[in-house]
Structures are given as structure tokens and as C-alpha cells.
């Protein structure tokens, strides 16, 4: 199994530009999570989906952030317009089907975003 | 108040030492608990689940104390390769900020 796939692995952009991060979960997993990690705030949940439906987006910082999951094998996280404080590592994770709170998540390698 | 709190460390220990980390959580109704390991510039990876009865995996022992609302991780006979950041996770989605461990030769 290829694991969770994220692209791009690194992104450097200028303030005000649109940024789109992509994630392909492990095949057959039906829950998908987006996290952001910074030195100051640690690992924070932004949003998660069950069966392609957003369940909890309370962690999304503000209206500049949006996430979609058009099908079971693809999700995007978009930032428009980007700001320097958005610089972080963004992780996507997926979980086994039917998993309750006792089932583990598998993380992708992350996208390191730098906004100048 | 944060959902999950950890001492950031770093814990600097010699090879062969025993080291323990604690993690406290705020929601008494929490149901699941994990320890993840994260190497520098890598993604978090599951180390072990934490069960009410406690569980052991080789040199690693995890325990849950519901009354005091904390989980612990004990590492015996530390190896250089144990150097990493250890994250506790509650209810799948609430991560502690991590405790950094440096094992020195």
C-alpha cells in the first residue's frame, strides 16, 4: 500500500497568493483529517471528513481556509489569500473504515508551506 | 485550557536509562488514548495504544490513570534510536504538543 499521499511536499509562495494542498488517503479508508503543525501551536486539527462529508471544521482558522473532498480518494485544502502566518507543515491523515475512536490514523508525509 | 498537555522537554538521557513521560487531558469522558512518535521533519506514526489495564510492547509501557486524567509512557533501556518527539493523543484528534527525547551515547 502506498500510504497517504500528499502534494506538493514543499510550497513557497508570496503573500496574497492562492495555495492548494492535495491529499490521497489510503484506499478503503473512509475518514480523512487535515492538520496543521507549527512550533508555537503544535499539531492542530483543522477539519475532518467521514464518507466525504465534513464532520467538524471548527479548527479551520478563518474564511480564507476551505477544504473539499469530492470523492473517497481525493481531498484538497485551499488557502486564499495566503498570509505569512499560514506558514506551517500541513498533514493529511486517514483512518480505517468503520473506525471508532479506538482506531488509529495514518499520516501522510506533510506539505511544508512557506508564505513570504 | 488545552485538551491535552505535555511537558515539552527536552529530556536528555544516556543510553540505557529509563525515562517516563506524562500527559494530562481535560475531558473526563475521553475514550481513546494513543502515543505517537514523530521524528524530525517527518510525520507522526503510531507507537502504541493505551488501554485501561495498561499495555506493554517490548521496552515501552503505556498506562492510563482515569481518576487523575493522565496517560504515561515508560521507555526502558533507552536506545539512541528512541530520540524523537513523543505525542500523546486523546479521542483520535486532540494531540499534545509533544515531548522531545534526546538519548545520548
PDB file of C-alpha atoms in Angstrom:
ATOM      1  CA  UNK A   1       0.000   0.000   0.000  1.00  0.00           C
ATOM      2  CA  UNK A   2       1.306   3.436  -0.938  1.00  0.00           C
ATOM      3  CA  UNK A   3       0.120   5.078   2.246  1.00  0.00           C
ATOM      4  CA  UNK A   4      -1.367   8.559   2.406  1.00  0.00           C
ATOM      5  CA  UNK A   5      -0.062  10.697  -0.438  1.00  0.00           C
ATOM      6  CA  UNK A   6       0.265  14.471  -0.211  1.00  0.00           C
ATOM      7  CA  UNK A   7       1.336  17.017  -2.782  1.00  0.00           C
ATOM      8  CA  UNK A   8       3.215  19.174  -3.093  1.00  0.00           C
ATOM      9  CA  UNK A   9       5.790  18.235  -0.468  1.00  0.00           C
ATOM     10  CA  UNK A  10       7.101  21.790  -0.350  1.00  0.00           C
ATOM     11  CA  UNK A  11       5.435  25.031  -1.375  1.00  0.00           C
ATOM     12  CA  UNK A  12       6.873  28.520  -1.271  1.00  0.00           C
ATOM     13  CA  UNK A  13       4.535  31.321  -2.235  1.00  0.00           C
ATOM     14  CA  UNK A  14       4.047  35.012  -1.764  1.00  0.00           C
ATOM     15  CA  UNK A  15       1.501  36.628   0.495  1.00  0.00           C
ATOM     16  CA  UNK A  16      -1.840  37.024  -1.195  1.00  0.00           C
ATOM     17  CA  UNK A  17      -1.464  34.042  -3.499  1.00  0.00           C
ATOM     18  CA  UNK A  18      -3.815  31.067  -3.524  1.00  0.00           C
ATOM     19  CA  UNK A  19      -2.412  27.794  -2.225  1.00  0.00           C
ATOM     20  CA  UNK A  20      -3.937  24.369  -2.831  1.00  0.00           C
ATOM     21  CA  UNK A  21      -2.759  21.315  -0.932  1.00  0.00           C
ATOM     22  CA  UNK A  22      -3.776  17.836  -2.065  1.00  0.00           C
ATOM     23  CA  UNK A  23      -4.261  14.531  -0.327  1.00  0.00           C
ATOM     24  CA  UNK A  24      -4.985  10.995  -1.433  1.00  0.00           C
ATOM     25  CA  UNK A  25      -5.996   8.791   1.515  1.00  0.00           C
ATOM     26  CA  UNK A  26      -5.218   5.106   1.830  1.00  0.00           C
ATOM     27  CA  UNK A  27      -7.566   3.141  -0.373  1.00  0.00           C
ATOM     28  CA  UNK A  28     -10.609   1.943   1.559  1.00  0.00           C
ATOM     29  CA  UNK A  29     -10.211   4.418   4.410  1.00  0.00           C
ATOM     30  CA  UNK A  30     -13.366   6.462   4.894  1.00  0.00           C
ATOM     31  CA  UNK A  31     -12.215   9.134   7.325  1.00  0.00           C
ATOM     32  CA  UNK A  32      -9.825  11.908   6.363  1.00  0.00           C
ATOM     33  CA  UNK A  33      -8.223  14.535   8.572  1.00  0.00           C
ATOM     34  CA  UNK A  34      -6.335  17.747   7.855  1.00  0.00           C
ATOM     35  CA  UNK A  35      -3.872  19.014  10.492  1.00  0.00           C
ATOM     36  CA  UNK A  36      -1.508  21.963  10.751  1.00  0.00           C
ATOM     37  CA  UNK A  37       1.718  21.823  12.766  1.00  0.00           C
ATOM     38  CA  UNK A  38       3.785  24.772  13.963  1.00  0.00           C
ATOM     39  CA  UNK A  39       6.408  25.127  16.651  1.00  0.00           C
ATOM     40  CA  UNK A  40       4.221  27.519  18.596  1.00  0.00           C
ATOM     41  CA  UNK A  41       0.896  25.685  18.460  1.00  0.00           C
ATOM     42  CA  UNK A  42       1.835  22.047  17.879  1.00  0.00           C
ATOM     43  CA  UNK A  43      -0.422  19.776  15.855  1.00  0.00           C
ATOM     44  CA  UNK A  44      -3.910  21.208  15.374  1.00  0.00           C
ATOM     45  CA  UNK A  45      -6.898  19.548  13.726  1.00  0.00           C
ATOM     46  CA  UNK A  46      -8.349  21.770  11.012  1.00  0.00           C
ATOM     47  CA  UNK A  47     -11.173  19.624   9.638  1.00  0.00           C
ATOM     48  CA  UNK A  48     -12.173  16.014   9.190  1.00  0.00           C
ATOM     49  CA  UNK A  49     -14.453  14.113   6.827  1.00  0.00           C
ATOM     50  CA  UNK A  50     -16.372  10.858   7.182  1.00  0.00           C
ATOM     51  CA  UNK A  51     -17.502   9.293   3.918  1.00  0.00           C
ATOM     52  CA  UNK A  52     -16.588  12.521   2.078  1.00  0.00           C
ATOM     53  CA  UNK A  53     -18.815  14.644   4.345  1.00  0.00           C
ATOM     54  CA  UNK A  54     -17.238  17.346   6.537  1.00  0.00           C
ATOM     55  CA  UNK A  55     -17.993  16.483  10.163  1.00  0.00           C
ATOM     56  CA  UNK A  56     -16.088  19.059  12.170  1.00  0.00           C
ATOM     57  CA  UNK A  57     -14.487  22.172  10.693  1.00  0.00           C
ATOM     58  CA  UNK A  58     -14.260  24.117  13.931  1.00  0.00           C
ATOM     59  CA  UNK A  59     -10.490  24.113  13.672  1.00  0.00           C
ATOM     60  CA  UNK A  60     -10.419  25.952  10.351  1.00  0.00           C
ATOM     61  CA  UNK A  61      -8.787  29.277  11.232  1.00  0.00           C
ATOM     62  CA  UNK A  62     -10.933  31.601   9.184  1.00  0.00           C
ATOM     63  CA  UNK A  63     -12.744  32.080   5.918  1.00  0.00           C
ATOM     64  CA  UNK A  64      -9.513  32.087   3.985  1.00  0.00           C
ATOM     65  CA  UNK A  65      -9.316  28.327   4.529  1.00  0.00           C
ATOM     66  CA  UNK A  66     -11.570  25.840   2.765  1.00  0.00           C
ATOM     67  CA  UNK A  67     -11.470  22.070   2.331  1.00  0.00           C
ATOM     68  CA  UNK A  68     -13.247  19.715  -0.020  1.00  0.00           C
ATOM     69  CA  UNK A  69     -13.495  16.005  -0.525  1.00  0.00           C
ATOM     70  CA  UNK A  70     -15.199  15.412  -3.871  1.00  0.00           C
ATOM     71  CA  UNK A  71     -14.694  11.646  -3.711  1.00  0.00           C
ATOM     72  CA  UNK A  72     -13.291   8.942  -1.471  1.00  0.00           C
ATOM     73  CA  UNK A  73      -9.812   9.140  -2.946  1.00  0.00           C
ATOM     74  CA  UNK A  74      -9.078  12.852  -3.015  1.00  0.00           C
ATOM     75  CA  UNK A  75      -9.218  15.937  -0.816  1.00  0.00           C
ATOM     76  CA  UNK A  76      -7.958  19.499  -1.085  1.00  0.00           C
ATOM     77  CA  UNK A  77      -7.177  22.217   1.407  1.00  0.00           C
ATOM     78  CA  UNK A  78      -7.163  25.691  -0.062  1.00  0.00           C
ATOM     79  CA  UNK A  79      -5.889  28.943   1.396  1.00  0.00           C
ATOM     80  CA  UNK A  80      -6.936  32.122  -0.363  1.00  0.00           C
ATOM     81  CA  UNK A  81      -5.380  34.611   0.127  1.00  0.00           C
ATOM     82  CA  UNK A  82      -2.362  33.198   1.917  1.00  0.00           C
ATOM     83  CA  UNK A  83      -0.570  35.094   4.687  1.00  0.00           C
ATOM     84  CA  UNK A  84       2.873  34.631   6.291  1.00  0.00           C
ATOM     85  CA  UNK A  85       1.249  33.298   9.491  1.00  0.00           C
ATOM     86  CA  UNK A  86      -0.082  30.358   7.471  1.00  0.00           C
ATOM     87  CA  UNK A  87       3.459  29.022   7.159  1.00  0.00           C
ATOM     88  CA  UNK A  88       3.419  25.556   8.698  1.00  0.00           C
ATOM     89  CA  UNK A  89       3.504  21.865   7.898  1.00  0.00           C
ATOM     90  CA  UNK A  90       0.103  20.605   6.803  1.00  0.00           C
ATOM     91  CA  UNK A  91      -0.597  16.917   7.355  1.00  0.00           C
ATOM     92  CA  UNK A  92      -3.363  14.787   5.959  1.00  0.00           C
ATOM     93  CA  UNK A  93      -4.321  11.535   7.721  1.00  0.00           C
ATOM     94  CA  UNK A  94      -6.809   8.755   7.058  1.00  0.00           C
ATOM     95  CA  UNK A  95      -8.431   6.082   9.180  1.00  0.00           C
ATOM     96  CA  UNK A  96      -9.733   2.579   8.590  1.00  0.00           C
ATOM     97  CA  UNK A  97     -13.384   2.159   7.625  1.00  0.00           C
ATOM     98  CA  UNK A  98     -15.840   1.785  10.430  1.00  0.00           C
ATOM     99  CA  UNK A  99     -13.227   3.010  12.795  1.00  0.00           C
ATOM    100  CA  UNK A 100     -14.364   4.371  16.076  1.00  0.00           C
ATOM    101  CA  UNK A 101     -12.349   6.488  18.408  1.00  0.00           C
ATOM    102  CA  UNK A 102     -10.206   3.445  19.135  1.00  0.00           C
ATOM    103  CA  UNK A 103      -8.759   3.172  15.632  1.00  0.00           C
ATOM    104  CA  UNK A 104      -5.522   4.770  14.623  1.00  0.00           C
ATOM    105  CA  UNK A 105      -4.840   7.316  11.921  1.00  0.00           C
ATOM    106  CA  UNK A 106      -2.151   7.060   9.268  1.00  0.00           C
ATOM    107  CA  UNK A 107      -0.424  10.294   8.361  1.00  0.00           C
ATOM    108  CA  UNK A 108       0.907  11.465   5.043  1.00  0.00           C
ATOM    109  CA  UNK A 109       4.410  12.963   4.776  1.00  0.00           C
ATOM    110  CA  UNK A 110       3.069  16.516   5.018  1.00  0.00           C
ATOM    111  CA  UNK A 111       3.318  19.667   2.914  1.00  0.00           C
ATOM    112  CA  UNK A 112       5.771  22.271   4.181  1.00  0.00           C
ATOM    113  CA  UNK A 113       4.265  25.647   3.304  1.00  0.00           C
ATOM    114  CA  UNK A 114       6.203  28.886   3.414  1.00  0.00           C
ATOM    115  CA  UNK A 115       4.378  32.144   2.727  1.00  0.00           C
ATOM    116  CA  UNK A 116       6.725  35.054   2.161  1.00  0.00           C
TER     117      UNK A 116
ATOM    118  CA  UNK B   1      -7.434  25.228  28.847  1.00  0.00           C
ATOM    119  CA  UNK B   2      -5.913  22.883  26.293  1.00  0.00           C
ATOM    120  CA  UNK B   3      -7.486  19.473  25.747  1.00  0.00           C
ATOM    121  CA  UNK B   4      -4.134  17.736  26.130  1.00  0.00           C
ATOM    122  CA  UNK B   5      -0.992  18.984  27.857  1.00  0.00           C
ATOM    123  CA  UNK B   6       2.532  17.639  27.772  1.00  0.00           C
ATOM    124  CA  UNK B   7       5.882  18.731  29.125  1.00  0.00           C
ATOM    125  CA  UNK B   8       7.801  19.802  26.001  1.00  0.00           C
ATOM    126  CA  UNK B   9      11.147  18.716  27.424  1.00  0.00           C
ATOM    127  CA  UNK B  10      13.694  18.092  26.123  1.00  0.00           C
ATOM    128  CA  UNK B  11      14.512  15.049  28.176  1.00  0.00           C
ATOM    129  CA  UNK B  12      18.224  14.351  27.776  1.00  0.00           C
ATOM    130  CA  UNK B  13      19.111  10.848  28.966  1.00  0.00           C
ATOM    131  CA  UNK B  14      22.057   8.465  28.497  1.00  0.00           C
ATOM    132  CA  UNK B  15      21.725   5.208  26.620  1.00  0.00           C
ATOM    133  CA  UNK B  16      20.288   2.510  28.799  1.00  0.00           C
ATOM    134  CA  UNK B  17      18.350   4.871  31.025  1.00  0.00           C
ATOM    135  CA  UNK B  18      14.676   4.569  31.876  1.00  0.00           C
ATOM    136  CA  UNK B  19      12.584   7.610  31.073  1.00  0.00           C
ATOM    137  CA  UNK B  20       8.903   8.395  31.610  1.00  0.00           C
ATOM    138  CA  UNK B  21       6.576  10.964  30.123  1.00  0.00           C
ATOM    139  CA  UNK B  22       3.173  12.039  31.335  1.00  0.00           C
ATOM    140  CA  UNK B  23       0.322  13.657  29.500  1.00  0.00           C
ATOM    141  CA  UNK B  24      -2.801  15.147  31.072  1.00  0.00           C
ATOM    142  CA  UNK B  25      -6.203  15.530  29.424  1.00  0.00           C
ATOM    143  CA  UNK B  26      -9.095  17.776  30.366  1.00  0.00           C
ATOM    144  CA  UNK B  27     -12.190  15.833  29.270  1.00  0.00           C
ATOM    145  CA  UNK B  28     -13.058  13.122  31.776  1.00  0.00           C
ATOM    146  CA  UNK B  29     -15.315  11.443  29.194  1.00  0.00           C
ATOM    147  CA  UNK B  30     -12.420  10.794  26.810  1.00  0.00           C
ATOM    148  CA  UNK B  31     -12.486   7.291  25.374  1.00  0.00           C
ATOM    149  CA  UNK B  32      -9.319   6.579  23.465  1.00  0.00           C
ATOM    150  CA  UNK B  33      -5.677   7.277  24.073  1.00  0.00           C
ATOM    151  CA  UNK B  34      -2.549   6.792  21.992  1.00  0.00           C
ATOM    152  CA  UNK B  35       1.120   7.575  21.923  1.00  0.00           C
ATOM    153  CA  UNK B  36       2.627   8.627  18.591  1.00  0.00           C
ATOM    154  CA  UNK B  37       6.266   9.119  17.728  1.00  0.00           C
ATOM    155  CA  UNK B  38       7.456  11.896  15.416  1.00  0.00           C
ATOM    156  CA  UNK B  39      10.972  12.080  14.044  1.00  0.00           C
ATOM    157  CA  UNK B  40      12.433  15.393  12.941  1.00  0.00           C
ATOM    158  CA  UNK B  41      10.766  16.662   9.770  1.00  0.00           C
ATOM    159  CA  UNK B  42       8.657  13.504   9.468  1.00  0.00           C
ATOM    160  CA  UNK B  43       5.024  12.635  10.018  1.00  0.00           C
ATOM    161  CA  UNK B  44       3.674  11.272  13.319  1.00  0.00           C
ATOM    162  CA  UNK B  45       3.483   7.486  13.491  1.00  0.00           C
ATOM    163  CA  UNK B  46       1.562   5.338  15.929  1.00  0.00           C
ATOM    164  CA  UNK B  47       3.728   3.963  18.719  1.00  0.00           C
ATOM    165  CA  UNK B  48       1.069   2.281  20.825  1.00  0.00           C
ATOM    166  CA  UNK B  49      -2.478   2.452  22.064  1.00  0.00           C
ATOM    167  CA  UNK B  50      -3.166   2.979  25.749  1.00  0.00           C
ATOM    168  CA  UNK B  51      -5.639   0.634  27.409  1.00  0.00           C
ATOM    169  CA  UNK B  52      -7.266   0.962  30.795  1.00  0.00           C
ATOM    170  CA  UNK B  53      -5.389  -2.082  32.031  1.00  0.00           C
ATOM    171  CA  UNK B  54      -2.087  -0.748  30.766  1.00  0.00           C
ATOM    172  CA  UNK B  55      -0.088  -2.327  27.981  1.00  0.00           C
ATOM    173  CA  UNK B  56       3.465  -3.201  27.194  1.00  0.00           C
ATOM    174  CA  UNK B  57       5.328  -3.559  23.923  1.00  0.00           C
ATOM    175  CA  UNK B  58       8.903  -4.569  24.401  1.00  0.00           C
ATOM    176  CA  UNK B  59      10.717  -1.747  26.142  1.00  0.00           C
ATOM    177  CA  UNK B  60       7.660   0.505  26.060  1.00  0.00           C
ATOM    178  CA  UNK B  61       4.878   0.561  28.663  1.00  0.00           C
ATOM    179  CA  UNK B  62       1.797   2.756  28.465  1.00  0.00           C
ATOM    180  CA  UNK B  63      -0.642   3.360  31.278  1.00  0.00           C
ATOM    181  CA  UNK B  64      -3.882   5.228  31.804  1.00  0.00           C
ATOM    182  CA  UNK B  65      -4.997   6.821  35.042  1.00  0.00           C
ATOM    183  CA  UNK B  66      -8.613   7.888  34.615  1.00  0.00           C
ATOM    184  CA  UNK B  67      -9.002   9.204  38.141  1.00  0.00           C
ATOM    185  CA  UNK B  68      -6.202  11.712  37.657  1.00  0.00           C
ATOM    186  CA  UNK B  69      -6.794  12.088  33.915  1.00  0.00           C
ATOM    187  CA  UNK B  70      -3.327  11.342  32.651  1.00  0.00           C
ATOM    188  CA  UNK B  71      -1.553   8.814  30.494  1.00  0.00           C
ATOM    189  CA  UNK B  72       2.064   7.824  30.757  1.00  0.00           C
ATOM    190  CA  UNK B  73       4.752   6.295  28.597  1.00  0.00           C
ATOM    191  CA  UNK B  74       7.739   4.480  30.087  1.00  0.00           C
ATOM    192  CA  UNK B  75      10.753   3.628  27.974  1.00  0.00           C
ATOM    193  CA  UNK B  76      13.247   1.175  29.456  1.00  0.00           C
ATOM    194  CA  UNK B  77      16.834   0.639  28.299  1.00  0.00           C
ATOM    195  CA  UNK B  78      16.778   3.733  26.053  1.00  0.00           C
ATOM    196  CA  UNK B  79      18.438   3.435  22.646  1.00  0.00           C
ATOM    197  CA  UNK B  80      19.902   6.203  20.517  1.00  0.00           C
ATOM    198  CA  UNK B  81      17.155   5.428  18.013  1.00  0.00           C
ATOM    199  CA  UNK B  82      14.494   6.347  20.582  1.00  0.00           C
ATOM    200  CA  UNK B  83      15.429  10.019  20.125  1.00  0.00           C
ATOM    201  CA  UNK B  84      12.275  11.662  18.797  1.00  0.00           C
ATOM    202  CA  UNK B  85       9.267  13.673  19.894  1.00  0.00           C
ATOM    203  CA  UNK B  86       6.504  11.696  21.589  1.00  0.00           C
ATOM    204  CA  UNK B  87       2.950  12.922  21.161  1.00  0.00           C
ATOM    205  CA  UNK B  88       0.001  11.825  23.231  1.00  0.00           C
ATOM    206  CA  UNK B  89      -3.382  11.756  21.528  1.00  0.00           C
ATOM    207  CA  UNK B  90      -6.834  11.735  23.069  1.00  0.00           C
ATOM    208  CA  UNK B  91     -10.001  10.742  21.209  1.00  0.00           C
ATOM    209  CA  UNK B  92      -8.058  10.469  17.953  1.00  0.00           C
ATOM    210  CA  UNK B  93      -7.966  14.160  17.245  1.00  0.00           C
ATOM    211  CA  UNK B  94      -6.535  16.008  20.240  1.00  0.00           C
ATOM    212  CA  UNK B  95      -2.760  15.983  20.134  1.00  0.00           C
ATOM    213  CA  UNK B  96      -0.399  17.144  22.812  1.00  0.00           C
ATOM    214  CA  UNK B  97       2.400  19.431  21.730  1.00  0.00           C
ATOM    215  CA  UNK B  98       4.888  16.615  22.202  1.00  0.00           C
ATOM    216  CA  UNK B  99       7.786  15.765  24.489  1.00  0.00           C
ATOM    217  CA  UNK B 100      11.220  15.745  22.936  1.00  0.00           C
ATOM    218  CA  UNK B 101      13.576  12.942  23.943  1.00  0.00           C
ATOM    219  CA  UNK B 102      17.300  13.004  23.274  1.00  0.00           C
ATOM    220  CA  UNK B 103      19.163   9.788  24.060  1.00  0.00           C
ATOM    221  CA  UNK B 104      22.919  10.402  24.301  1.00  0.00           C
ATOM    222  CA  UNK B 105      25.720   7.862  23.891  1.00  0.00           C
TER     223      UNK B 105
END
